[in-house]
mmCIF file of C-alpha atoms in Angstrom:
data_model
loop_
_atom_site.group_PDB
_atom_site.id
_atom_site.type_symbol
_atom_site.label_atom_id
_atom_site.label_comp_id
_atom_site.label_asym_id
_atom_site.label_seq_id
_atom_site.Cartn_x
_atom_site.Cartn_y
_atom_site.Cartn_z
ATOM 1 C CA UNK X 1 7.924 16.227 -4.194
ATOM 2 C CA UNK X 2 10.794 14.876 -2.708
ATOM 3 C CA UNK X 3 14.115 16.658 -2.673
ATOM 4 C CA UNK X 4 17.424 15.711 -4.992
ATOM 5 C CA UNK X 5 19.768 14.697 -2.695
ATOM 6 C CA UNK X 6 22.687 12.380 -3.594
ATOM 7 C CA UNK X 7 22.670 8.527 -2.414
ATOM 8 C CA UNK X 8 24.314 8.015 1.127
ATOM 9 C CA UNK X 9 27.558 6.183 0.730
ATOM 10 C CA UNK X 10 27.550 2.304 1.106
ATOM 11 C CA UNK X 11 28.909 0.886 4.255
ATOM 12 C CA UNK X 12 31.513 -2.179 3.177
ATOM 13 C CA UNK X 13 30.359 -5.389 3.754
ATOM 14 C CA UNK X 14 31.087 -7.823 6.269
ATOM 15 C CA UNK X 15 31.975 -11.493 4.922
ATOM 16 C CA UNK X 16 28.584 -12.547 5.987
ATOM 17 C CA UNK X 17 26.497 -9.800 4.058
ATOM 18 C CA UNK X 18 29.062 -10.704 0.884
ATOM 19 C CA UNK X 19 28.217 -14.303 0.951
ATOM 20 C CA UNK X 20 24.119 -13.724 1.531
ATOM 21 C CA UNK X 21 24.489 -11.477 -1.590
ATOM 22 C CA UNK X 22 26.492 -14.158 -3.686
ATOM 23 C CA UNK X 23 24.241 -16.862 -2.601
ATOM 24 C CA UNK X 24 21.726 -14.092 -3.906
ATOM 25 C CA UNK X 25 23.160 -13.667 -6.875
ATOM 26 C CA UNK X 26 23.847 -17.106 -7.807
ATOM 27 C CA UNK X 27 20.087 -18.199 -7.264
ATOM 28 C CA UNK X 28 18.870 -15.612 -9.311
ATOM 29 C CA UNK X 29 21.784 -16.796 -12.092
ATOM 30 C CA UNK X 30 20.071 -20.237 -11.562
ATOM 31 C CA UNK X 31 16.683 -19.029 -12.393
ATOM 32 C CA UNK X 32 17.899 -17.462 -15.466
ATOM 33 C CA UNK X 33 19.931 -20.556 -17.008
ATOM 34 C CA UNK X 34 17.701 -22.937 -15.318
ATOM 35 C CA UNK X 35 15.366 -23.226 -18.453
ATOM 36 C CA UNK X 36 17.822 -23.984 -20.789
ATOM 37 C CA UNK X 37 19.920 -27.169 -21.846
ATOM 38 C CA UNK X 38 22.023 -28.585 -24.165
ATOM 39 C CA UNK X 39 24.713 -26.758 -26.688
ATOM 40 C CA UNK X 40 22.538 -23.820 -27.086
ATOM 41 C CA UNK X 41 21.233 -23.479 -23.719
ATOM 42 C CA UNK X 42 24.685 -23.738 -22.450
ATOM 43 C CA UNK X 43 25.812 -21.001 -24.963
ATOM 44 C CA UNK X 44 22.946 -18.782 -23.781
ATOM 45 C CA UNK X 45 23.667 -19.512 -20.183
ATOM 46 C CA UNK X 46 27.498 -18.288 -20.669
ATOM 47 C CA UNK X 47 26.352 -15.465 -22.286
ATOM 48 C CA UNK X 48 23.825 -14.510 -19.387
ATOM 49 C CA UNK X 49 26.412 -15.369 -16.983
ATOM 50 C CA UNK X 50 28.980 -13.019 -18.609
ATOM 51 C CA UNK X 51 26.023 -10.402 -18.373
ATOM 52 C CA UNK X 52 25.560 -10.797 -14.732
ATOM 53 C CA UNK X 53 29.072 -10.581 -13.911
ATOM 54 C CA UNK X 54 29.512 -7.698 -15.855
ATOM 55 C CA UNK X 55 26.949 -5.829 -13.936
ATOM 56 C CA UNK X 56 28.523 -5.879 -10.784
ATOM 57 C CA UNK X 57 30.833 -3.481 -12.460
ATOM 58 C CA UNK X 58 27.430 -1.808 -14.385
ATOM 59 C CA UNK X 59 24.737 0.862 -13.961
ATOM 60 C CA UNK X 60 25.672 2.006 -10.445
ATOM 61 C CA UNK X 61 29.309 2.246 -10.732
ATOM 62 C CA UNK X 62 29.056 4.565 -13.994
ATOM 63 C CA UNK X 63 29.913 1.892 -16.333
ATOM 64 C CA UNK X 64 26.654 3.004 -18.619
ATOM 65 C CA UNK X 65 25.410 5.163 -22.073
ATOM 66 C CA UNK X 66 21.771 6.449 -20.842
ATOM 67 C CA UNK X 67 19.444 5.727 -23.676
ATOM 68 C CA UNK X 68 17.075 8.319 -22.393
ATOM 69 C CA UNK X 69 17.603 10.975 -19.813
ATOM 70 C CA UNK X 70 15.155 12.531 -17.490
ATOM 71 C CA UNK X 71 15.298 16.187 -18.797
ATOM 72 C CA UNK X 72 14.655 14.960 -22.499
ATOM 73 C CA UNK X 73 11.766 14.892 -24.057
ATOM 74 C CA UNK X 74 12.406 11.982 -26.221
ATOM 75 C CA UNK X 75 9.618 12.189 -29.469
ATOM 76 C CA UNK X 76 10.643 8.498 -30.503
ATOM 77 C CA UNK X 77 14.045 6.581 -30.164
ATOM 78 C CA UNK X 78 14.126 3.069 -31.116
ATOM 79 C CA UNK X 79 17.354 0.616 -31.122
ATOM 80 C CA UNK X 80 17.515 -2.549 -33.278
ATOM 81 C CA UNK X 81 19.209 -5.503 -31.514
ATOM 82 C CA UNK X 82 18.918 -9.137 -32.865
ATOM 83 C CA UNK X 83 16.482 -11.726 -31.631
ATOM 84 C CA UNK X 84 17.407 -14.139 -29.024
ATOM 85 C CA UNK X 85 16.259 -17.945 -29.332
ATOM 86 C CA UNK X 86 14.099 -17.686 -26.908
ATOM 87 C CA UNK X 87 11.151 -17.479 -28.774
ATOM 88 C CA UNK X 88 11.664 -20.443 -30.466
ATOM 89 C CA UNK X 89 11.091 -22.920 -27.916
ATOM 90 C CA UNK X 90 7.548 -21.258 -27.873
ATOM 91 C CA UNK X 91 4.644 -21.448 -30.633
ATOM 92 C CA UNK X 92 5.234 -19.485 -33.428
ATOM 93 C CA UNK X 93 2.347 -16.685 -34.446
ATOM 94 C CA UNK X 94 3.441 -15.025 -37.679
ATOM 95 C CA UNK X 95 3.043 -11.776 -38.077
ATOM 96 C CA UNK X 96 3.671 -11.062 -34.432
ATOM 97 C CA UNK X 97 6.457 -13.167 -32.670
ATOM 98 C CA UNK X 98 9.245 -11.131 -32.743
ATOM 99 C CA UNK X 99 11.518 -11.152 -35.864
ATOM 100 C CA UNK X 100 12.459 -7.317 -35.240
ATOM 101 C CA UNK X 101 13.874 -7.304 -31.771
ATOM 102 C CA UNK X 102 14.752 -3.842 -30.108
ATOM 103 C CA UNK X 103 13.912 -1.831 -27.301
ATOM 104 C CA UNK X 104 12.426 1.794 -27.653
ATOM 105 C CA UNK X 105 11.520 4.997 -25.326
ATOM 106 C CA UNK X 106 9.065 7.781 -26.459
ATOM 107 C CA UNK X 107 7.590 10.708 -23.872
ATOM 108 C CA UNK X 108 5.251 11.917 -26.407
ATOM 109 C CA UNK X 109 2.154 9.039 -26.341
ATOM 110 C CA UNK X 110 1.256 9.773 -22.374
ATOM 111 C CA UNK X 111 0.819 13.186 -21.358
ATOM 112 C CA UNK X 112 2.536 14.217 -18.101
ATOM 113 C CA UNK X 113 -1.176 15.055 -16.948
ATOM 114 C CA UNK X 114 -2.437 11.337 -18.098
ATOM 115 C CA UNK X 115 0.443 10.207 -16.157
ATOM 116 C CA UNK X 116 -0.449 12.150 -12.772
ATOM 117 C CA UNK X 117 -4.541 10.702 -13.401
ATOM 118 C CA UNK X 118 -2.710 7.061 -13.557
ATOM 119 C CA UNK X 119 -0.770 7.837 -10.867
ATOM 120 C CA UNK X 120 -3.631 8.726 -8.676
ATOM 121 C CA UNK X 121 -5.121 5.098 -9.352
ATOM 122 C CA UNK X 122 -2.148 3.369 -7.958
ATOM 123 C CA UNK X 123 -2.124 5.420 -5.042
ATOM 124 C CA UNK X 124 -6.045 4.531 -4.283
ATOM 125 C CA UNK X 125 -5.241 1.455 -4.573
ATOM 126 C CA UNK X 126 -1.897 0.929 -2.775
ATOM 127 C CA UNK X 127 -3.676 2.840 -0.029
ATOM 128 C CA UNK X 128 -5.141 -0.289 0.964
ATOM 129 C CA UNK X 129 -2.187 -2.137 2.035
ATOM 130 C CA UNK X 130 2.045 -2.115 1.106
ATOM 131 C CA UNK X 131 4.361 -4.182 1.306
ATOM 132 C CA UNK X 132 6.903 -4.529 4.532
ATOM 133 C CA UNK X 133 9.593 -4.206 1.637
ATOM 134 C CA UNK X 134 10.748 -2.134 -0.711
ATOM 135 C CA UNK X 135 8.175 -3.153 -3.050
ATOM 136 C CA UNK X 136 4.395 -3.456 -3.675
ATOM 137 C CA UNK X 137 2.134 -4.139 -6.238
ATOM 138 C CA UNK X 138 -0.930 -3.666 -7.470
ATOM 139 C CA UNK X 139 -2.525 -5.199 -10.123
ATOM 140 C CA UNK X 140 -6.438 -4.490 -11.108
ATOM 141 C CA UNK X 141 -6.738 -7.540 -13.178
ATOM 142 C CA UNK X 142 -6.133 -10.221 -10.677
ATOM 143 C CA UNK X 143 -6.698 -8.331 -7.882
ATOM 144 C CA UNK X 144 -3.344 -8.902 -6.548
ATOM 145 C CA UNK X 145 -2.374 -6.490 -3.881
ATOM 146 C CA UNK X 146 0.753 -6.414 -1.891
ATOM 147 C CA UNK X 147 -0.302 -6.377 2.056
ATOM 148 C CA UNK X 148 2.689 -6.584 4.531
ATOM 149 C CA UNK X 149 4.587 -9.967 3.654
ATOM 150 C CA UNK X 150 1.498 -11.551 1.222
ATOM 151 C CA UNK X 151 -0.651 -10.447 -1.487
ATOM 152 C CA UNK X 152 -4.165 -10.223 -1.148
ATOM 153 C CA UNK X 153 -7.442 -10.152 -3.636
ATOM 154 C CA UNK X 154 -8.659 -6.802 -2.965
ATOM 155 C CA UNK X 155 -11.766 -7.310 -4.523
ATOM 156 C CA UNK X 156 -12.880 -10.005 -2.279
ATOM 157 C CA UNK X 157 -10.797 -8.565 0.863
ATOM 158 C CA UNK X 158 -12.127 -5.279 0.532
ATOM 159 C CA UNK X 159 -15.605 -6.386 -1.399
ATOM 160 C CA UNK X 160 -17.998 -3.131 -2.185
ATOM 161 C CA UNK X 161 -15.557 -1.027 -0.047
ATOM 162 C CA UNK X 162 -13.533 -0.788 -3.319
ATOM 163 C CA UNK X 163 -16.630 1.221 -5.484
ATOM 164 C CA UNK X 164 -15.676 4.255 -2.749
ATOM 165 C CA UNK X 165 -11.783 4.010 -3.507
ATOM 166 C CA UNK X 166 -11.675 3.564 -7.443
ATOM 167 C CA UNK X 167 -14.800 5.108 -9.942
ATOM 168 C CA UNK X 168 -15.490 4.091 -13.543
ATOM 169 C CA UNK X 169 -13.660 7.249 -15.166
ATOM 170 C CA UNK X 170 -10.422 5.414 -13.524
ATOM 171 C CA UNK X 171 -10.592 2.476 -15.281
ATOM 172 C CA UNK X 172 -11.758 4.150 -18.307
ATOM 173 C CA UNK X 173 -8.309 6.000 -18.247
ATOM 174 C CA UNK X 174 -6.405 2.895 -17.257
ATOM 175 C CA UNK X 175 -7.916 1.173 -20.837
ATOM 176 C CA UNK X 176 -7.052 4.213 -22.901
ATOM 177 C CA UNK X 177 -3.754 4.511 -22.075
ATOM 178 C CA UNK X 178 -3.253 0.543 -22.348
ATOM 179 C CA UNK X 179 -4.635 1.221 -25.801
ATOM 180 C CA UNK X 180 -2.276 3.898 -26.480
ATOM 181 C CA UNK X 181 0.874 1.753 -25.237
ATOM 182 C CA UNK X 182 -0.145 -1.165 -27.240
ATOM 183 C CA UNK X 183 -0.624 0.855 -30.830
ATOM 184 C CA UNK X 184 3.057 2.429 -30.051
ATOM 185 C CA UNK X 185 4.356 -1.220 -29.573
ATOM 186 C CA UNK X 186 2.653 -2.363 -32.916
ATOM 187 C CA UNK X 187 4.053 0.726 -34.910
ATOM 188 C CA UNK X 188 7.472 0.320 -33.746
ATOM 189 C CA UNK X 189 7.771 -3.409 -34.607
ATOM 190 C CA UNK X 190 5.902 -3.115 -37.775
ATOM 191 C CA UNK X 191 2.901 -5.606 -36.710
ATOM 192 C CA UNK X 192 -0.937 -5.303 -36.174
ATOM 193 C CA UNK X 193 -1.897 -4.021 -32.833
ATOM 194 C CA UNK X 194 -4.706 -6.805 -33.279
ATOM 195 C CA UNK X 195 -2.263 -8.909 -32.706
ATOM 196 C CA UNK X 196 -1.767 -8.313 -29.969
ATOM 197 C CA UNK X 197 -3.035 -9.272 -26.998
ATOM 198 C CA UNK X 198 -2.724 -7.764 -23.129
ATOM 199 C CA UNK X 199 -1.579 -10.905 -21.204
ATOM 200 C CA UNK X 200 -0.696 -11.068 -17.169
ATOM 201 C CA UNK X 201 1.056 -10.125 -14.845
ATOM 202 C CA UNK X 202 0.544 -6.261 -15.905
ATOM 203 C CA UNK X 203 0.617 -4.315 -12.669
ATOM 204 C CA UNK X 204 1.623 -0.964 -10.664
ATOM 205 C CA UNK X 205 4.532 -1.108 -8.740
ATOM 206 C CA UNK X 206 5.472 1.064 -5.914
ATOM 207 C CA UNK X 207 9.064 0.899 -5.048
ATOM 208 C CA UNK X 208 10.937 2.563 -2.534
ATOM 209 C CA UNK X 209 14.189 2.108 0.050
ATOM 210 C CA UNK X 210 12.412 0.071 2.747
ATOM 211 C CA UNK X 211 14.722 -2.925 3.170
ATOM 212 C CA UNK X 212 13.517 -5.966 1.362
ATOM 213 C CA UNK X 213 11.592 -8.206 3.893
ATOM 214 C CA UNK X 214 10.773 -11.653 1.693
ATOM 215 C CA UNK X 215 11.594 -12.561 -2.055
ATOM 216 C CA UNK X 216 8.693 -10.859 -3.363
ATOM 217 C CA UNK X 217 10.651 -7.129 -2.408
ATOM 218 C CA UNK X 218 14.156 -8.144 -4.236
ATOM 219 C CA UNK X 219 13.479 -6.577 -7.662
ATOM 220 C CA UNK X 220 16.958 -5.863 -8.651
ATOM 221 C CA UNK X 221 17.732 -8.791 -9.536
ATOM 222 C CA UNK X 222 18.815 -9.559 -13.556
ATOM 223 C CA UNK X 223 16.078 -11.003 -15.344
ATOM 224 C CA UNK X 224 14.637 -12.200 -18.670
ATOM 225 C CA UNK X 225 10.723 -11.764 -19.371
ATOM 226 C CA UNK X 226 10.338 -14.198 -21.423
ATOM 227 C CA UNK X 227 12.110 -16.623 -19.210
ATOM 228 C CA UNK X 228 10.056 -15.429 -16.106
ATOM 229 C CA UNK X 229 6.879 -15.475 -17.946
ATOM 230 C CA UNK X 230 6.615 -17.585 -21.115
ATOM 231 C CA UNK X 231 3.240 -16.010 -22.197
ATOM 232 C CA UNK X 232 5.125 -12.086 -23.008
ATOM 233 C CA UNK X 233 6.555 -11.137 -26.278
ATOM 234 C CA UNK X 234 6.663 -7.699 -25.594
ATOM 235 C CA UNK X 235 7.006 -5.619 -22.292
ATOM 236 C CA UNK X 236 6.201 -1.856 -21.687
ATOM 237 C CA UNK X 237 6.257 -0.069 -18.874
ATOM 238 C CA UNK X 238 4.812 3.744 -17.947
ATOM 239 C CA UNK X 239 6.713 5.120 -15.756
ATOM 240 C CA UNK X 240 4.462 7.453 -13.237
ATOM 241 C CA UNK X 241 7.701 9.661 -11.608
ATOM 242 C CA UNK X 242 10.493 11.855 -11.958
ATOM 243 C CA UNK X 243 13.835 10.516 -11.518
ATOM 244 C CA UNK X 244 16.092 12.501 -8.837
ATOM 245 C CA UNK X 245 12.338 14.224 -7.947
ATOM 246 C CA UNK X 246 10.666 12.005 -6.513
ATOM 247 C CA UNK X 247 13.299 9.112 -6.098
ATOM 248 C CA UNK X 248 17.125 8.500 -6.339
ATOM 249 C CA UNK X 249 18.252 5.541 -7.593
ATOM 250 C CA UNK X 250 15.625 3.154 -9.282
ATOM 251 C CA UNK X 251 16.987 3.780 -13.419
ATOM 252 C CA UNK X 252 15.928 0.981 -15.872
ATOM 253 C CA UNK X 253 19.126 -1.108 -16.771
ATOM 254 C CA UNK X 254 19.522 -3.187 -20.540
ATOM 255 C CA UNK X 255 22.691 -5.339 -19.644
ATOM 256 C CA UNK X 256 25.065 -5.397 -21.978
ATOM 257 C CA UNK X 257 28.709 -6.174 -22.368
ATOM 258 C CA UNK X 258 30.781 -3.125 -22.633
ATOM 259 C CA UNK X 259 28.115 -0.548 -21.265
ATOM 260 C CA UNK X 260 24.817 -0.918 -20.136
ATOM 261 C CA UNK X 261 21.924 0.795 -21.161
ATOM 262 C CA UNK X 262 20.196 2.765 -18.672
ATOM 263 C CA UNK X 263 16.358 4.214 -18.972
ATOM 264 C CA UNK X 264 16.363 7.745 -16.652
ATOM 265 C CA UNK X 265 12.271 7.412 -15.766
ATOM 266 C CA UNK X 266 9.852 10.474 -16.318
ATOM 267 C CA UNK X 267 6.410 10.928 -15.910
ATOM 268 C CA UNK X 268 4.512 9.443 -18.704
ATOM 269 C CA UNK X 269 7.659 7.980 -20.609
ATOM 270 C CA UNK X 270 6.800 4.857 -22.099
ATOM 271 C CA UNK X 271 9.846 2.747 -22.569
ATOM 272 C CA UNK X 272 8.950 -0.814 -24.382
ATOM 273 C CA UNK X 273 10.829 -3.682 -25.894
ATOM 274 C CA UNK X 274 10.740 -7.404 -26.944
ATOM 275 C CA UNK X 275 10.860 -9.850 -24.234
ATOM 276 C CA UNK X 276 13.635 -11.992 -24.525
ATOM 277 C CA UNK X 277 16.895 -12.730 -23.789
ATOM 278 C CA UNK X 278 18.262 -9.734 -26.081
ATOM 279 C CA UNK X 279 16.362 -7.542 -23.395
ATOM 280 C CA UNK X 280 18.333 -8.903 -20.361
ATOM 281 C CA UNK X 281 17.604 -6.025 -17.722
ATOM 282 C CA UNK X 282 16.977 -5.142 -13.928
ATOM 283 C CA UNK X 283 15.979 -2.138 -12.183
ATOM 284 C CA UNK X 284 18.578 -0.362 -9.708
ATOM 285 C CA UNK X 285 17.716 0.017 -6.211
ATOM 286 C CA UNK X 286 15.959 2.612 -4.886
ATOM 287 C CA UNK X 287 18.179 5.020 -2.662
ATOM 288 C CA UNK X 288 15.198 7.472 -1.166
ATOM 289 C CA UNK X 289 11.512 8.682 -1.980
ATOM 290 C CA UNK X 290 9.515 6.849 -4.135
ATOM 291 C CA UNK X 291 9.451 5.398 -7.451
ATOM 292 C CA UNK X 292 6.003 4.662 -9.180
ATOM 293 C CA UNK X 293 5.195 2.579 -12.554
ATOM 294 C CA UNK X 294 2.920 0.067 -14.641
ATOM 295 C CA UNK X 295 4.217 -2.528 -16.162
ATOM 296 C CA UNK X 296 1.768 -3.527 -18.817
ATOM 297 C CA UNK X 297 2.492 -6.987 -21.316
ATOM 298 C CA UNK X 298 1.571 -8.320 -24.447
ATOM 299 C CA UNK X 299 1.514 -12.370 -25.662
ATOM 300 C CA UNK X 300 1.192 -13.175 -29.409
ATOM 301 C CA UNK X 301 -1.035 -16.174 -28.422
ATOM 302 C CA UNK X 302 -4.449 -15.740 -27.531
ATOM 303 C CA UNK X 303 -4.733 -18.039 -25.268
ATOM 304 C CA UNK X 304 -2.289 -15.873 -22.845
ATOM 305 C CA UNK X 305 -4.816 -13.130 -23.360
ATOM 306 C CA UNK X 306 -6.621 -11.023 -20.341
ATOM 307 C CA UNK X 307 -9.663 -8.782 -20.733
ATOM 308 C CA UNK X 308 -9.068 -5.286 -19.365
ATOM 309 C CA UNK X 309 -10.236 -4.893 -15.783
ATOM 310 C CA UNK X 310 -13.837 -3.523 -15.325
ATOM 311 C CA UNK X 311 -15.186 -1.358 -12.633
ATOM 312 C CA UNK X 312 -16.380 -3.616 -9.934
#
């Protein structure tokens, strides 16, 4: 276990590093407004723009109200916020598309013990390759796996090698607590958990304060699920270690005018919400050791839908 140690203190920056980070910063801004037009897109856009500027003041300058801390054990908090239009440029599934919008954190559905047993399947599997970044991912539905600047399919890369790395009591595990996650998100937004349905990209990611070497690594940036991926209506995610224990830096940001959010991760602290533009958020960089999670999705439309992965 890594340990606490403060940040080291942030060199200025040259004019060159501050215009690469607003050219940055200003595509990312254009992949969030980019899907919108018109009055209301332009209204949304001003509003996501006001977010983004606000956050170079946010989460790592102590502009925040932490929603959940690391040394709480939080039984079951749940905030209300109201529903962007996001989802209603997509098809409609009543009884499930969000009308209740919110975000929630509970530490009491995954055991600390569960956590360490999920844990243990990301490492197995992220022992395979990495990233040259900061970041790498590994998802056991596609296959995806992050291998120096690419992804690979590590079921056909690796082929039967991969029956000696995971076992069938790991993907057991890895359904179970998927279950668990998704009958949490149903109870808290008052819907049947039959409606919903696991959808992709749900993945482990592995994060820690290599620089970023390609696009793929630059997961700070400000972003909007639904936006990025039209097929979620509600992200989780499980977070698999210990803020200032294993990593510094690396909190969960909702970005809001006036004070952000922030999400202090813990082993087996599920934090969930609905995936729209009311859940604007990003992730803060990762100052030292090494930050582990699973990011797991749900669509209201079937047709989004992924089976669970199955022991190969």
């Amino acid at each position: 276990m890594a340990p606490q140690r403060r940040a080291a203190t942030k060199a200025p920056e040259g004019n060159g590093a501050a215009e690469r980070r607003n050219r940055r910063e200003g595509r990312a801004l254009q992949r969030l407004t980019g899907p919108w037009s018109g009055t209301a897109g332009l209204g949304a856009g001003l509003v996501l723009t006001a977010l983004l500027l606000w956050s170079n003041l946010g989460a790592e300058d102590g502009v925040t109200e932490v929603l959940a801390r690391r040394g709480e054990v939080v039984a079951g908090r749940f905030i209300e916020v109201p529903c962007s239009e996001d989802y209603d440029s997509h098809r409609r599934f009543e009884g499930c598309t969000p009308r209740k919008c919110g975000r929630g954190v509970t530490d009491v559905v995954i055991t600390r013990e569960e956590a360490e047993q999920i844990r243990s399947i990301a490492e197995k599997g992220l022992s395979l390759g990495g990233s040259d970044g900061g970041a790498s991912i590994l998802d056991l539905h596609s296959g995806a796996l992050s291998v120096g600047k690419h992804f690979v399919n590590l079921y056909r890369y690796f082929g039967d090698k991969i029956q000696n790395i995971f076992s069938e009591e790991d993907f057991q595990l890895y359904r179970e607590v998927r279950q668990k996650v998704q009958l949490t998100i149903a109870e808290a937004f008052g819907i049947s958990a039959s409606s919903l349905h696991l959808t992709k990209p749900t993945f482990f990611s592995r994060i820690n304060s290599t620089e970023a070497r390609t696009a793929h690594d630059e997961y700070w940036h400000a972003h909007v699920d639904k936006v990025t991926y039209g097929s979620f209506d509600y992200t989780s995610l499980l977070y698999l270690s210990d803020y200032l224990e294993d990593f510094g830096g690396g909190r969960f940001v909702f970005m809001e005018e006036g004070a952000n959010k922030t999400v202090e991760p813990r082993a087996g602290r599920v934090s969930f919400f609905t995936s729209g533009s009311e859940n604007l958020h990003r992730v803060e960089k990762v100052h030292w050791g090494t930050r582990y999670a699973i990011t797991i999705a749900f669509s209201c439309n079937p047709d989004h839908g992924i089976e669970d992965p199955a022991f190969p």
